[in-house]
mmCIF file of C-alpha atoms in Angstrom:
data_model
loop_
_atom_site.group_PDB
_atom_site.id
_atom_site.type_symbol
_atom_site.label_atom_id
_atom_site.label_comp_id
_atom_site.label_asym_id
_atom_site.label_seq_id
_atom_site.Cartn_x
_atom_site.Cartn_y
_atom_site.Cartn_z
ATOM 1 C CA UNK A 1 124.208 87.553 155.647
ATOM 2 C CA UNK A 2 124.381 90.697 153.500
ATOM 3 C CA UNK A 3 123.250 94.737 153.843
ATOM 4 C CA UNK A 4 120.061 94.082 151.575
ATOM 5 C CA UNK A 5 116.523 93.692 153.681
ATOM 6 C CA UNK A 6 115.371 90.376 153.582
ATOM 7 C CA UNK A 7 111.534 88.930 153.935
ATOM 8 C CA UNK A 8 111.392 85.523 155.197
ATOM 9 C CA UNK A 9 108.193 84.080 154.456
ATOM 10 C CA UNK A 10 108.795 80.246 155.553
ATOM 11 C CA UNK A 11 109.637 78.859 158.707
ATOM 12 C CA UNK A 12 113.298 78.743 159.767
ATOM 13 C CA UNK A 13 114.811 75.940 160.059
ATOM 14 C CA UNK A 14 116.733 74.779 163.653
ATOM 15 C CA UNK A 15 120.420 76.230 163.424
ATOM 16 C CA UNK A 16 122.978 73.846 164.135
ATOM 17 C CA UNK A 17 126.170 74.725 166.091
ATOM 18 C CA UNK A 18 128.894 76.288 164.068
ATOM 19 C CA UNK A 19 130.631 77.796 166.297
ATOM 20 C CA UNK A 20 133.611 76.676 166.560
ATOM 21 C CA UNK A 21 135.464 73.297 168.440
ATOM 22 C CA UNK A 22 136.751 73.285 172.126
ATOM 23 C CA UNK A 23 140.147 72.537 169.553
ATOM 24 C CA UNK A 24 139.801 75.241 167.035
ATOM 25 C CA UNK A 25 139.324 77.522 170.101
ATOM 26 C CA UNK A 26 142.368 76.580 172.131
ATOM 27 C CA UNK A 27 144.498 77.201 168.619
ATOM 28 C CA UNK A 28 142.714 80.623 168.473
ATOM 29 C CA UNK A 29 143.714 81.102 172.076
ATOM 30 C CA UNK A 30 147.305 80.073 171.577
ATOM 31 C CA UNK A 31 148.078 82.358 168.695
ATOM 32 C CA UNK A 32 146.353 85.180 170.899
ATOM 33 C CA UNK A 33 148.950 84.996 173.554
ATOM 34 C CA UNK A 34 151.770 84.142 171.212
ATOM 35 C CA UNK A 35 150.936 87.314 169.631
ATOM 36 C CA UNK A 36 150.628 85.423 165.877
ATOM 37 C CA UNK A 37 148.729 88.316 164.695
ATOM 38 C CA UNK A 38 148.815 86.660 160.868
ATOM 39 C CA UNK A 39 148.075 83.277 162.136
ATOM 40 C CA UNK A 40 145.093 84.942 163.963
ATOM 41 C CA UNK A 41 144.014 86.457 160.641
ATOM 42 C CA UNK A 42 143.654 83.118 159.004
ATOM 43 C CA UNK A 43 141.814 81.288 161.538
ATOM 44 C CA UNK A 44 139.310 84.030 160.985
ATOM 45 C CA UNK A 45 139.306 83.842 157.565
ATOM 46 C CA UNK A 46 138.651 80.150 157.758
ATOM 47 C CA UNK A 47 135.436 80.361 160.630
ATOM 48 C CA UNK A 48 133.967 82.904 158.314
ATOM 49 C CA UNK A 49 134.683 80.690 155.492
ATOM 50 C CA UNK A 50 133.352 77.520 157.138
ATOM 51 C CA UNK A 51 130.225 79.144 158.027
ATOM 52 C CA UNK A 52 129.362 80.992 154.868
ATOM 53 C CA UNK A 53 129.423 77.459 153.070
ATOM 54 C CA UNK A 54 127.329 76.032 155.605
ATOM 55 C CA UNK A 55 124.800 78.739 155.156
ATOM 56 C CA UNK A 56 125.253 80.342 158.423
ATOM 57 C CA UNK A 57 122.612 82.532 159.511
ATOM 58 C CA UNK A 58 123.625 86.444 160.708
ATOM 59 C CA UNK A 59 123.040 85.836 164.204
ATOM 60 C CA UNK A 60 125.495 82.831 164.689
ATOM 61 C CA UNK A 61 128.064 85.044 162.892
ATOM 62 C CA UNK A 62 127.475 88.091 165.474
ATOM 63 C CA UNK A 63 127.246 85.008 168.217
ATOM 64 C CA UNK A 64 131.182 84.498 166.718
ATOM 65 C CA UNK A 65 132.003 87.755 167.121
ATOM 66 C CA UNK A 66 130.636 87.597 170.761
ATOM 67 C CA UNK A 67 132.272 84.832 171.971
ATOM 68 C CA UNK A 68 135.783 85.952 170.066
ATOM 69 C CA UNK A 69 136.086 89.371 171.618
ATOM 70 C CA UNK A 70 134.795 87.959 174.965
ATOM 71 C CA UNK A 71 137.882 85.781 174.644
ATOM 72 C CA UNK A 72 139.826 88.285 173.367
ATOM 73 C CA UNK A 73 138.738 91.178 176.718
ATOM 74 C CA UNK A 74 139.640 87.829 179.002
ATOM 75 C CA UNK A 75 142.840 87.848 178.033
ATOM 76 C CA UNK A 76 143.880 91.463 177.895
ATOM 77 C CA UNK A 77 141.697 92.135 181.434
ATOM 78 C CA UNK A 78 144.083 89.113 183.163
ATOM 79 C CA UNK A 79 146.857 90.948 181.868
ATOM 80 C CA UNK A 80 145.123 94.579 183.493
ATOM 81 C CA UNK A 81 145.305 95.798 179.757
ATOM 82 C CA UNK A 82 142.257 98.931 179.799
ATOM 83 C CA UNK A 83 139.398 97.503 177.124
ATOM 84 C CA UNK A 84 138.481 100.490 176.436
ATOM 85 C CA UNK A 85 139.300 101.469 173.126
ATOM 86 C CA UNK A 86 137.638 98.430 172.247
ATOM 87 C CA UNK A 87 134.431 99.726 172.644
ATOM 88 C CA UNK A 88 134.292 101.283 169.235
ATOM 89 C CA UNK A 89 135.078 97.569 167.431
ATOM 90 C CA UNK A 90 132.614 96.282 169.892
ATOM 91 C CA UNK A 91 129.588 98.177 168.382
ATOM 92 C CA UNK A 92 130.942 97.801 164.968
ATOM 93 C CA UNK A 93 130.898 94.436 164.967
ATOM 94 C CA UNK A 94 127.490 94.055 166.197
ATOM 95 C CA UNK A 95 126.026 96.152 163.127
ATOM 96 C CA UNK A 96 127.926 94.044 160.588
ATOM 97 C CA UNK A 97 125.978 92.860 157.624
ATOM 98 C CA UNK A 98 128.609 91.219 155.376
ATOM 99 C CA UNK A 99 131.620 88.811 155.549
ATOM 100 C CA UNK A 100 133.896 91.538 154.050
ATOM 101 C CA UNK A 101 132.761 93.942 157.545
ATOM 102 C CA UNK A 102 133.761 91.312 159.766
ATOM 103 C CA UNK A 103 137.022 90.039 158.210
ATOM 104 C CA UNK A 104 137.674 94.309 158.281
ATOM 105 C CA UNK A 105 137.010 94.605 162.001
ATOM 106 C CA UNK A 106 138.781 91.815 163.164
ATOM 107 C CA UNK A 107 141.565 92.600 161.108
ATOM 108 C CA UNK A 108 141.468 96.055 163.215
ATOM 109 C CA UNK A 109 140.475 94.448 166.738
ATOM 110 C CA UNK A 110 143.250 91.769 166.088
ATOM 111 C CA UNK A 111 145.923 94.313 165.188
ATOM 112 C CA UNK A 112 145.025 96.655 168.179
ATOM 113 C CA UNK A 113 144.894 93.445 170.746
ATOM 114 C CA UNK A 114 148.425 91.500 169.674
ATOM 115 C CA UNK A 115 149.973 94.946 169.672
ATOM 116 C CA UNK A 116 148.925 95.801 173.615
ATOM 117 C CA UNK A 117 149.959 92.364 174.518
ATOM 118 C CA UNK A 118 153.255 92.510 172.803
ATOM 119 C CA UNK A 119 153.927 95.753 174.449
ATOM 120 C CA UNK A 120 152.851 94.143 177.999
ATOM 121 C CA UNK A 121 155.100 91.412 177.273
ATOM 122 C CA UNK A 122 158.019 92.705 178.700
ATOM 123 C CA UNK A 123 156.559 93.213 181.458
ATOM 124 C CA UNK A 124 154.680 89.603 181.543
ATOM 125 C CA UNK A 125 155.121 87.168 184.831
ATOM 126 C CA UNK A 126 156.713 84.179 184.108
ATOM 127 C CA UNK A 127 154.638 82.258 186.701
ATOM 128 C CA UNK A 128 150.988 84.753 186.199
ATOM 129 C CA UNK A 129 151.546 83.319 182.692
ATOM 130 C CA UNK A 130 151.849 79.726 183.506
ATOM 131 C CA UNK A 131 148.691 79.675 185.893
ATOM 132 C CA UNK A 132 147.310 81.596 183.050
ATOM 133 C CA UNK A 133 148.117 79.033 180.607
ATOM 134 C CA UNK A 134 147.825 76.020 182.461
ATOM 135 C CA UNK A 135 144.389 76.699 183.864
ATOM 136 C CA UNK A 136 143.118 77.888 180.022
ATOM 137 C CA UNK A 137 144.013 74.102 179.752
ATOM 138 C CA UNK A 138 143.176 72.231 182.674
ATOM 139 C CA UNK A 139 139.767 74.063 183.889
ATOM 140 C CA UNK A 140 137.615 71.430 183.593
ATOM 141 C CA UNK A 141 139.912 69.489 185.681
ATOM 142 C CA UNK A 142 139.635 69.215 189.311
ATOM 143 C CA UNK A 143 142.582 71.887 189.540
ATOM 144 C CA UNK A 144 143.396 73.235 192.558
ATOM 145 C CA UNK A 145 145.594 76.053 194.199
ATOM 146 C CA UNK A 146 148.039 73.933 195.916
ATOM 147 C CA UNK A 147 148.526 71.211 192.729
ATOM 148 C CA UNK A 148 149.369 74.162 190.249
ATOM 149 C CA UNK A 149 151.994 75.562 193.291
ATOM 150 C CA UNK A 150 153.546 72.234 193.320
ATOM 151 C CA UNK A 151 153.885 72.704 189.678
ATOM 152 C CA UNK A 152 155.828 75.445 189.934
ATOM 153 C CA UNK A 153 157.541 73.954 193.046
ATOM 154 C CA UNK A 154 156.434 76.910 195.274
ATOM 155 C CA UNK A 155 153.704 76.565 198.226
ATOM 156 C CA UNK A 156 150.255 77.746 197.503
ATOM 157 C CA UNK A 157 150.663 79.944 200.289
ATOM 158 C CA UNK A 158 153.171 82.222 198.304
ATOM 159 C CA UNK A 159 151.566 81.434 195.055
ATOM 160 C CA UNK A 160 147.957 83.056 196.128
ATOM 161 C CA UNK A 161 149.433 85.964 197.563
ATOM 162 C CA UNK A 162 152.039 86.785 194.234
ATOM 163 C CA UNK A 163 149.052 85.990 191.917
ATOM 164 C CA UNK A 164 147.356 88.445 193.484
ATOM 165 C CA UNK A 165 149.271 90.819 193.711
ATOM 166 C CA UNK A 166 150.461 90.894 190.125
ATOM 167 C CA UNK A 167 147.056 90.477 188.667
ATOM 168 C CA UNK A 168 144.236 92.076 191.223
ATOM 169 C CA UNK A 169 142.363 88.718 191.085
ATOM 170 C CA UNK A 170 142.755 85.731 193.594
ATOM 171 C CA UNK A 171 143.348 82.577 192.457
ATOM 172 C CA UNK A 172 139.788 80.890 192.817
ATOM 173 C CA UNK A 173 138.148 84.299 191.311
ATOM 174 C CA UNK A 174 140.140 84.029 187.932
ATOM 175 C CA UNK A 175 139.387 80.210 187.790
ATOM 176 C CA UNK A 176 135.632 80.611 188.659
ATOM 177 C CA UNK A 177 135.362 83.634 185.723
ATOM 178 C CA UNK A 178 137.224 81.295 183.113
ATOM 179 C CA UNK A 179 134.861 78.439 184.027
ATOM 180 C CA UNK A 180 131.792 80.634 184.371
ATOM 181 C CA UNK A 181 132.553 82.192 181.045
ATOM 182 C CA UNK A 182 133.289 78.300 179.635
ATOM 183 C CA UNK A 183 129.260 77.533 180.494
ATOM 184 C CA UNK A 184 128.021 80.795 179.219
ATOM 185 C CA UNK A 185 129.368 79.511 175.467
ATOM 186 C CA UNK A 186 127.855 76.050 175.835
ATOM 187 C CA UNK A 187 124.848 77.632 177.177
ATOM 188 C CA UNK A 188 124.592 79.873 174.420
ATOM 189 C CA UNK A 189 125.289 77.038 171.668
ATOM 190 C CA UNK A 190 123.694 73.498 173.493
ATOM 191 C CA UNK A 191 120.467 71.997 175.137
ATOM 192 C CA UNK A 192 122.399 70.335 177.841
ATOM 193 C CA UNK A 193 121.398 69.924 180.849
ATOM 194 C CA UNK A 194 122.914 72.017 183.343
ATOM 195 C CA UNK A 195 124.371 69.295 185.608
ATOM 196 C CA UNK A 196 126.227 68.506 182.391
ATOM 197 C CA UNK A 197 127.555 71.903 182.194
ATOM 198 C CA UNK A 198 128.534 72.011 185.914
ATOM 199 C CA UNK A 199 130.682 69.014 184.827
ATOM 200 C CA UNK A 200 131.823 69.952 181.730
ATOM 201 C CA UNK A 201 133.400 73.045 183.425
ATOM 202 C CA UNK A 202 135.059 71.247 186.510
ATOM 203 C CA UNK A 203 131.968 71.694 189.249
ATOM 204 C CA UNK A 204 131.545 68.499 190.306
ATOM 205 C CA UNK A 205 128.866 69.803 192.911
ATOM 206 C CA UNK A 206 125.866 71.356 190.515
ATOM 207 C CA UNK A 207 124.725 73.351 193.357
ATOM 208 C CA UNK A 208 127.951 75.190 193.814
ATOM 209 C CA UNK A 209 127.895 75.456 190.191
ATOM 210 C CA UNK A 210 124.189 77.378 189.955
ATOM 211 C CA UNK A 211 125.455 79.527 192.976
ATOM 212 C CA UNK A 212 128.812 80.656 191.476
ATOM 213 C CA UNK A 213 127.149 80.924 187.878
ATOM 214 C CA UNK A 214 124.537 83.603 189.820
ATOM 215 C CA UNK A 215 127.388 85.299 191.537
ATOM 216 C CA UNK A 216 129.029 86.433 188.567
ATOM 217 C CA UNK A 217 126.087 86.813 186.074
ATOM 218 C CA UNK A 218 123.073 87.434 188.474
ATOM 219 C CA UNK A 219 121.351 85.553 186.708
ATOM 220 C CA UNK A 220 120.837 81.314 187.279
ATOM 221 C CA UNK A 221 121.927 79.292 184.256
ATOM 222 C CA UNK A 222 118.251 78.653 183.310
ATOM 223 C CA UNK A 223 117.591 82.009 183.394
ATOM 224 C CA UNK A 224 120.605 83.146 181.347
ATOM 225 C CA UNK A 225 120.018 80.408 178.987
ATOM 226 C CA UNK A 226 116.158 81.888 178.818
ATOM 227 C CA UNK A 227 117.094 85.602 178.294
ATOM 228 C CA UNK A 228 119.323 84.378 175.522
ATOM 229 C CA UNK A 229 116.841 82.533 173.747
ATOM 230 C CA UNK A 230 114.653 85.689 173.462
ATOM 231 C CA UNK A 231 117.024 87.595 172.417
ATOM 232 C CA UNK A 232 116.435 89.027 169.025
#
């Protein structure tokens, strides 16, 4: 990682996972919708830190950034918050070459993101944000419509139709996107098999898994997992 050309001229070694923990990432996620912009800073600071004493290669720190501002979109699209002017950090961050870019741009994307959501927050459902929360949580969980109503001690009836209306997404779409984006990361950073993945991310039935997993990506897990390997 740095803005000089570099020649390799041995073989490169396997790269082991550094992204980080299903833990680190549900901190990360709770100081995003708590709106902890400084706490947000710091976990940063420390991934980045983490990996360069590791000896982290560039691509797993752009595969950081990927997986950080797909987490960070998910959250302001559930909220209908307009990505747009995202775009511009988006394409920044994938032509960092140092540390000192990336703790920049996050700085910026951070900023920009906690200050939307803080000015959506008055405006924040009580009960979108406990679904919200609780299935962040509980997704690889055999979670269900009517057990988060009962929750909430309303029928799932009224619950489907006020969750959609407040967010433009039905129930089961939001929790097949959260799951579907859950496999994408382990995808991108595991060999497991994809029956384990199905499981890890609350399909029980693998089948049902492959077919949702094409539905949202068009593509099947192998071949996702495939056109991300030969990816430069």
């Amino acid at each position: 990682m740095n803005d000089e050309t570099q020649i390799i001229d041995q073989e490169v070694p396997n790269r082991p996972n550094l992204l980080p923990s299903p833990e680190q990432e549900l901190e990360f996620h709770n100081h995003l919708m708590a709106g902890n912009e400084k706490e947000l800073y710091r976990w940063i600071e420390r991934q980045l830190q983490s990996m360069e004493r590791r000896g982290a290669f560039a691509v797993q720190y752009q595969q950081l950034a990927a997986q950080l501002t797909s987490k960070i979109d998910h959250a302001l699209l559930a909220l209908q918050i307009d990505t747009a002017d995202f775009q511009v950090f988006r394409s920044q961050l994938a032509s960092c070459y140092t540390i000192a870019q990336y703790k920049l741009l996050f700085g910026y994307y951070l900023t920009l993101a906690v200050e939307l959501m803080k000015q959506h927050k008055e405006d924040t459902d009580p009960i979108v944000s406990f679904v919200m929360d609780y299935l962040e949580e509980h997704y690889s969980n055999d979670v269900s419509l009517e057990a988060v109503a009962d929750k909430l001690k309303i029928t799932g009836g009224y619950l489907s139709t006020y969750f959609k209306e407040k967010t433009g997404l039905n129930f089961s779409d939001y929790l097949n996107k959260l799951r579907i984006d859950r496999a994408k990361q382990i995808l991108d950073n595991s060999d497991e098999k994809v029956k384990s993945v199905a499981s890890q991310v609350g399909y029980q039935n693998v089948n049902s898994f492959i077919r949702m997993f094409k539905k949202i990506t068009e593509l099947t897990p192998g071949e996702y997992k495939k056109a991300a390997s030969d990816a430069p």
